[in-house]
Coordinates of C-alpha atoms in Angstrom, one line a residue:
M6 CA -100.8 -80.4 -67.7
A7 CA -101.6 -78.3 -64.8
N8 CA -98.5 -79.3 -63.0
K9 CA -96.3 -78.4 -66.0
T10 CA -97.8 -74.9 -66.3
E11 CA -97.3 -74.3 -62.6
A12 CA -93.7 -75.3 -62.9
K13 CA -93.1 -72.9 -65.8
V14 CA -94.7 -70.1 -63.9
E15 CA -92.5 -70.8 -61.0
K16 CA -89.4 -70.8 -63.2
K17 CA -90.5 -67.4 -64.6
D18 CA -91.0 -66.0 -61.2
A19 CA -87.6 -67.3 -60.1
A20 CA -86.0 -65.7 -63.1
K21 CA -87.7 -62.4 -62.3
K22 CA -86.7 -62.4 -58.7
P23 CA -82.8 -62.2 -59.2
A24 CA -83.3 -59.4 -61.7
A25 CA -85.4 -57.5 -59.3
T26 CA -82.9 -58.1 -56.5
A27 CA -80.1 -56.8 -58.8
T28 CA -82.0 -53.6 -59.6
K29 CA -82.7 -53.1 -55.9
A30 CA -79.1 -53.6 -55.0
K31 CA -78.1 -51.0 -57.7
T32 CA -80.5 -48.5 -56.3
A33 CA -79.4 -49.2 -52.8
S34 CA -75.8 -48.8 -53.6
A35 CA -76.6 -45.5 -55.4
K36 CA -78.3 -44.3 -52.3
A37 CA -75.5 -45.5 -50.1
T38 CA -72.8 -43.6 -52.0
P39 CA -73.1 -40.0 -50.9
A40 CA -72.9 -37.2 -53.4
K41 CA -69.5 -35.7 -53.7
A42 CA -69.5 -32.6 -51.6
V43 CA -68.9 -29.6 -53.6
T44 CA -65.8 -28.2 -52.1
S45 CA -65.4 -24.6 -52.9
K46 CA -61.8 -23.6 -53.2
P47 CA -60.9 -21.3 -50.4
A48 CA -60.2 -17.9 -51.4
A49 CA -56.5 -17.3 -51.7
S50 CA -55.6 -15.5 -48.6
K51 CA -53.4 -12.6 -49.2
P52 CA -50.0 -13.0 -47.6
A53 CA -49.6 -10.8 -44.5
A54 CA -47.6 -7.7 -45.3
K55 CA -44.2 -8.2 -43.8
K56 CA -43.0 -5.5 -41.6
P57 CA -39.8 -4.0 -42.9
A58 CA -36.9 -5.2 -40.7
A59 CA -35.5 -2.5 -38.5
K60 CA -32.3 -1.3 -39.9
A61 CA -29.4 -1.9 -37.6
V62 CA -28.0 1.3 -36.5
P63 CA -24.3 1.2 -37.1
A64 CA -22.2 1.7 -33.9
P65 CA -20.5 5.1 -33.9
K66 CA -16.9 4.7 -35.1
A67 CA -14.4 5.4 -32.4
A68 CA -12.5 8.5 -33.1
P69 CA -8.9 7.8 -34.0
K70 CA -6.5 8.4 -31.2
K71 CA -4.5 11.6 -31.7
S72 CA -0.8 11.7 -31.0
V73 CA 0.6 14.0 -28.3
A74 CA 1.9 16.4 -31.0
E75 CA -1.5 16.7 -32.6
I76 CA -3.2 17.4 -29.3
K77 CA -0.7 20.1 -28.6
A78 CA -1.1 21.6 -32.0
S79 CA -4.9 21.6 -31.7
Q80 CA -4.7 23.2 -28.3
I81 CA -2.3 25.9 -29.4
A82 CA -4.3 26.5 -32.6
E83 CA -7.5 27.1 -30.5
I84 CA -5.6 29.5 -28.2
A85 CA -4.1 31.3 -31.1
Q86 CA -7.5 31.6 -32.9
D87 CA -9.2 32.9 -29.8
S88 CA -6.5 35.4 -29.1
S89 CA -6.4 36.7 -32.7
A90 CA -10.2 36.8 -33.1
V91 CA -11.3 38.1 -29.8
G92 CA -8.2 39.6 -28.1
G93 CA -8.2 39.9 -24.4
K94 CA -8.2 43.0 -22.3
E95 CA -4.5 42.7 -21.8
T96 CA -3.7 42.6 -25.5
K97 CA -6.5 44.6 -26.9
G98 CA -5.4 46.3 -30.1
I99 CA -2.3 44.2 -30.6
S100 CA -2.0 42.6 -34.0
V101 CA -1.0 39.0 -34.6
E102 CA 2.3 40.2 -36.0
D103 CA 3.1 42.1 -32.8
K104 CA 2.1 39.0 -30.7
L105 CA 4.5 36.9 -32.7
K106 CA 7.3 39.5 -32.2
L107 CA 6.7 39.5 -28.5
L108 CA 6.8 35.7 -28.3
L109 CA 10.0 35.6 -30.3
Q110 CA 11.6 38.3 -28.1
L111 CA 10.6 36.3 -25.0
Q112 CA 12.0 33.2 -26.6
L113 CA 15.4 34.9 -27.3
V114 CA 15.7 36.2 -23.7
V115 CA 14.7 32.8 -22.2
S116 CA 17.3 31.1 -24.4
E117 CA 20.0 33.4 -23.1
I118 CA 19.0 32.4 -19.5
D119 CA 19.3 28.7 -20.6
K120 CA 22.8 29.4 -22.0
I121 CA 23.8 30.8 -18.6
K122 CA 22.4 27.7 -16.9
T123 CA 24.5 25.5 -19.2
L124 CA 27.6 27.3 -18.1
R125 CA 27.0 25.9 -14.7
G126 CA 27.0 22.4 -16.2
E127 CA 26.1 19.7 -13.8
L128 CA 27.4 21.5 -10.7
P129 CA 23.9 22.1 -9.2
L130 CA 23.0 18.5 -9.7
E131 CA 26.3 17.4 -8.2
V132 CA 25.8 19.6 -5.2
Q133 CA 22.4 18.3 -4.7
D134 CA 23.6 14.7 -4.9
L135 CA 26.4 15.4 -2.4
E136 CA 24.0 17.0 0.1
D137 CA 21.6 14.0 -0.2
E138 CA 24.5 11.6 0.3
I139 CA 25.7 13.4 3.4
V140 CA 22.2 13.3 4.9
G141 CA 22.1 9.5 4.2
L142 CA 25.5 9.0 5.9
K143 CA 24.4 10.9 9.0
T144 CA 21.3 8.8 9.2
R145 CA 23.4 5.6 8.9
L146 CA 25.7 6.8 11.7
D147 CA 22.7 7.4 13.9
N148 CA 21.4 3.9 13.2
Y149 CA 24.8 2.3 14.0
Q150 CA 24.8 4.2 17.3
K151 CA 21.4 2.9 18.2
E152 CA 22.3 -0.7 17.3
I153 CA 25.5 -0.4 19.5
H154 CA 23.4 0.9 22.4
D155 CA 21.0 -2.1 22.0
F156 CA 23.9 -4.6 22.0
E157 CA 25.3 -3.1 25.1
N158 CA 22.0 -3.4 26.9
S159 CA 21.8 -7.0 25.8
V160 CA 25.3 -7.6 27.2
L161 CA 24.2 -6.2 30.6
V162 CA 21.1 -8.4 30.6
Q163 CA 23.2 -11.5 30.0
K164 CA 25.7 -10.5 32.7
N165 CA 22.8 -10.2 35.2
Q166 CA 21.6 -13.6 34.1
I167 CA 25.1 -15.1 34.7
S168 CA 25.2 -13.6 38.2
E169 CA 21.8 -14.9 39.1
S170 CA 22.7 -18.4 37.8
K171 CA 25.9 -18.5 39.8
L172 CA 24.0 -17.6 43.0
L173 CA 21.6 -20.4 42.3
I174 CA 24.5 -22.8 41.7
D175 CA 26.1 -21.9 45.1
K176 CA 22.7 -22.3 46.8
Y177 CA 22.1 -25.7 45.3
K178 CA 25.6 -26.9 46.1
T179 CA 25.2 -26.0 49.8
Q180 CA 21.9 -27.9 49.7
L181 CA 23.6 -31.0 48.2
E182 CA 25.6 -31.3 51.4
Q183 CA 22.4 -31.7 53.4
V184 CA 20.5 -34.1 51.3
R185 CA 18.8 -37.1 53.0
N186 CA 17.9 -39.3 50.0
N187 CA 18.9 -40.0 46.4
R188 CA 15.9 -38.3 45.0
E189 CA 16.8 -34.9 46.5
F190 CA 20.4 -35.4 45.4
D191 CA 19.3 -36.0 41.8
N192 CA 17.0 -33.0 41.7
L193 CA 19.6 -30.7 43.1
S194 CA 22.3 -32.0 40.7
K195 CA 20.0 -31.4 37.7
E196 CA 19.4 -27.8 38.9
V197 CA 23.1 -27.2 39.3
E198 CA 23.8 -28.6 35.8
F199 CA 20.9 -26.5 34.3
N200 CA 22.3 -23.3 35.8
E201 CA 25.8 -24.0 34.6
L202 CA 24.4 -24.4 31.1
E203 CA 22.6 -21.1 31.5
V204 CA 25.9 -19.5 32.4
E205 CA 27.7 -21.0 29.3
F206 CA 24.8 -19.8 27.1
S207 CA 24.9 -16.3 28.5
E208 CA 28.7 -16.1 28.0
K209 CA 28.3 -17.2 24.4
K210 CA 25.7 -14.5 23.8
I211 CA 27.9 -11.9 25.3
K212 CA 30.7 -12.9 22.9
E213 CA 28.3 -12.6 20.0
F214 CA 27.1 -9.1 21.1
N215 CA 30.7 -7.9 21.6
A216 CA 31.6 -9.1 18.1
S217 CA 28.6 -7.2 16.7
I218 CA 29.6 -4.1 18.6
R219 CA 33.2 -4.2 17.2
Q220 CA 31.8 -4.7 13.7
K221 CA 29.4 -1.7 14.1
K222 CA 32.3 0.4 15.5
D223 CA 34.4 -0.4 12.4
S224 CA 31.4 0.5 10.2
I225 CA 31.0 3.8 12.1
A226 CA 34.7 4.6 11.6
A227 CA 34.5 3.9 7.8
C228 CA 31.3 5.9 7.5
K229 CA 32.8 8.9 9.4
E230 CA 35.8 8.8 7.0
T231 CA 33.5 8.8 4.0
L232 CA 31.4 11.6 5.5
E233 CA 34.4 13.8 6.0
G234 CA 35.4 13.2 2.3
R235 CA 31.9 14.1 1.1
K236 CA 31.9 17.2 3.1
L237 CA 35.1 18.4 1.6
D238 CA 33.8 17.6 -1.9
L239 CA 30.6 19.5 -1.1
E240 CA 32.5 22.6 0.1
Q241 CA 34.6 22.6 -3.1
K242 CA 31.6 22.1 -5.4
Q243 CA 29.6 24.8 -3.6
K244 CA 32.5 27.2 -3.9
E245 CA 32.8 26.6 -7.7
L246 CA 29.0 27.0 -8.1
H247 CA 29.1 30.2 -6.1
D248 CA 31.8 31.6 -8.3
I249 CA 30.0 30.8 -11.5
V250 CA 26.7 32.2 -10.2
S251 CA 28.3 35.4 -8.9
E252 CA 29.8 36.0 -12.3
T253 CA 26.5 35.7 -14.1
R254 CA 24.1 36.8 -11.5
L255 CA 23.8 40.4 -12.7
E256 CA 23.3 39.4 -16.3
E257 CA 20.8 36.7 -15.2
D258 CA 18.8 39.2 -13.1
K259 CA 18.6 41.7 -16.0
L260 CA 17.3 38.9 -18.3
R261 CA 14.7 37.8 -15.8
E262 CA 13.4 41.4 -15.5
K263 CA 13.1 41.4 -19.3
V264 CA 11.2 38.2 -19.2
K265 CA 8.8 39.7 -16.7
S266 CA 8.2 42.7 -18.8
F267 CA 7.5 40.6 -21.9
E268 CA 5.2 38.3 -20.0
E269 CA 3.1 41.2 -18.8
K270 CA 2.5 42.2 -22.5
I271 CA 1.5 38.7 -23.7
E272 CA -2.0 37.3 -23.1
S273 CA -2.1 34.9 -20.2
R274 CA -3.5 31.9 -22.3
L275 CA -0.9 32.4 -25.0
L276 CA 1.8 32.7 -22.4
N277 CA 0.7 29.4 -20.7
A278 CA 0.8 27.7 -24.1
F279 CA 4.3 29.1 -24.7
K280 CA 5.5 27.7 -21.3
R281 CA 3.9 24.3 -21.9
I282 CA 5.6 24.0 -25.3
R283 CA 8.9 25.0 -23.8
K284 CA 8.6 22.4 -21.1
G285 CA 7.9 19.6 -23.6
A286 CA 10.7 20.6 -26.1
R287 CA 14.1 19.2 -25.6
N288 CA 16.0 22.3 -26.6
G289 CA 13.6 24.7 -24.9
L290 CA 12.5 26.3 -28.1
A291 CA 8.8 27.2 -28.3
V292 CA 9.0 29.7 -31.2
V293 CA 11.0 28.7 -34.3
N294 CA 11.3 30.0 -37.9
I295 CA 11.1 28.2 -41.2
E296 CA 14.4 26.8 -42.4
R297 CA 14.7 25.3 -45.9
D298 CA 10.9 24.8 -46.1
A299 CA 10.9 22.9 -42.9
C300 CA 10.1 23.5 -39.2
G301 CA 13.1 24.9 -37.3
G302 CA 12.3 22.7 -34.3
C303 CA 11.6 19.2 -35.6
F304 CA 12.8 19.7 -39.2
N305 CA 9.6 18.2 -40.8
K306 CA 8.6 19.5 -44.2
I307 CA 6.0 22.3 -44.2
P308 CA 3.4 22.5 -47.1
P309 CA 3.7 25.5 -49.4
Q310 CA 0.2 26.7 -48.5
K311 CA 1.0 26.8 -44.8
Q312 CA 4.2 28.6 -45.6
M313 CA 2.1 31.3 -47.4
D314 CA -0.2 31.6 -44.3
I315 CA 2.8 32.0 -42.1
K316 CA 4.2 34.8 -44.2
L317 CA 0.9 36.6 -44.2
R318 CA 1.1 36.8 -40.4
K319 CA -2.7 36.9 -40.0
K320 CA -2.9 34.1 -37.4
I321 CA -0.6 32.1 -35.2
I322 CA 0.3 28.8 -36.8
V323 CA 1.9 25.9 -35.1
C324 CA 3.8 22.9 -36.4
E325 CA 1.5 19.9 -36.8
Y326 CA 4.3 17.6 -35.7
C327 CA 5.9 19.2 -32.7
G328 CA 3.4 21.9 -31.8
R329 CA 5.9 24.8 -31.9
I330 CA 4.9 28.2 -33.0
M331 CA 6.3 29.0 -36.5
L332 CA 7.5 32.3 -37.9
D333 CA 8.7 33.3 -41.3
P334 CA 12.5 34.0 -41.6
E335 CA 12.1 37.7 -42.4
L336 CA 10.1 38.4 -39.2
A337 CA 12.6 36.4 -37.2
T338 CA 15.6 38.3 -38.5
A339 CA 14.0 41.6 -38.2
T340 CA 13.0 40.9 -34.6
A341 CA 16.5 39.6 -33.7
T342 CA 18.2 42.7 -35.2
A343 CA 15.8 45.0 -33.4
K344 CA 16.6 43.3 -30.1

């Protein structure tokens, strides 16, 4: 009986042991698992304020290229504005209308001088060309003479070379009669042969030089003949030019005196602009009037507003196409009749 009870107690103890071990394992595992760390959400960081991007500075646009006519027009307009607004000491008290009249009168006188020059035609240019050609022919003759002199000197040099070679030939031939062995004979024979070749070469060069001299002399004769003809032509052209100039000299001198008197009355800056326009114009006109609502120089259309400004005669106005100074027809006709 006692053994049976002990066995039951042991069984109970054995049943309690696994339960206790299970509870211990649960507690141990609970301790082993760490508590979840309370992770606080990070405060939402405000995005850094973006710096405004620097605005790209646009490159300055290149100014459009102006034509030559526009540049001329702007220059003349500035000069005209300065002269009308300020008025230099030379033209103090002169109105714009009077300045325009002076410019037109100057233009008419200069045009008369141009007509006198056209009467001469191309004679002055022909005379100049003939003079240049005569100078060139004389220079060519001098060069031919120098070349002939050089060829003659070369002929003298070759003749001296021939005489020296002949003397050596005679000397070696006399020595050939007194040779003692074959070696001396061969050497002397070679010297004689060499000098004979030198003589032949010099004679050939002399013939070439003489042929060149004859050729140069023929060229000199042809050049002299051409030179004489050009001199006669030059004398004739100079005579014709002198006759034409003598006929118009008095008239041209009077016109040039008028030009000087007008230039003294016109402001220097305006006068320089007038001369510059005349130089660039084909027909030599720097002052033109309006014809059929167009510029009298380039025949481009003029806007009505600009025509009104020209008729008012308050400022000097130039053509925006050719740069010429423009006048209204009434002022042009009045000035021309007064002249």
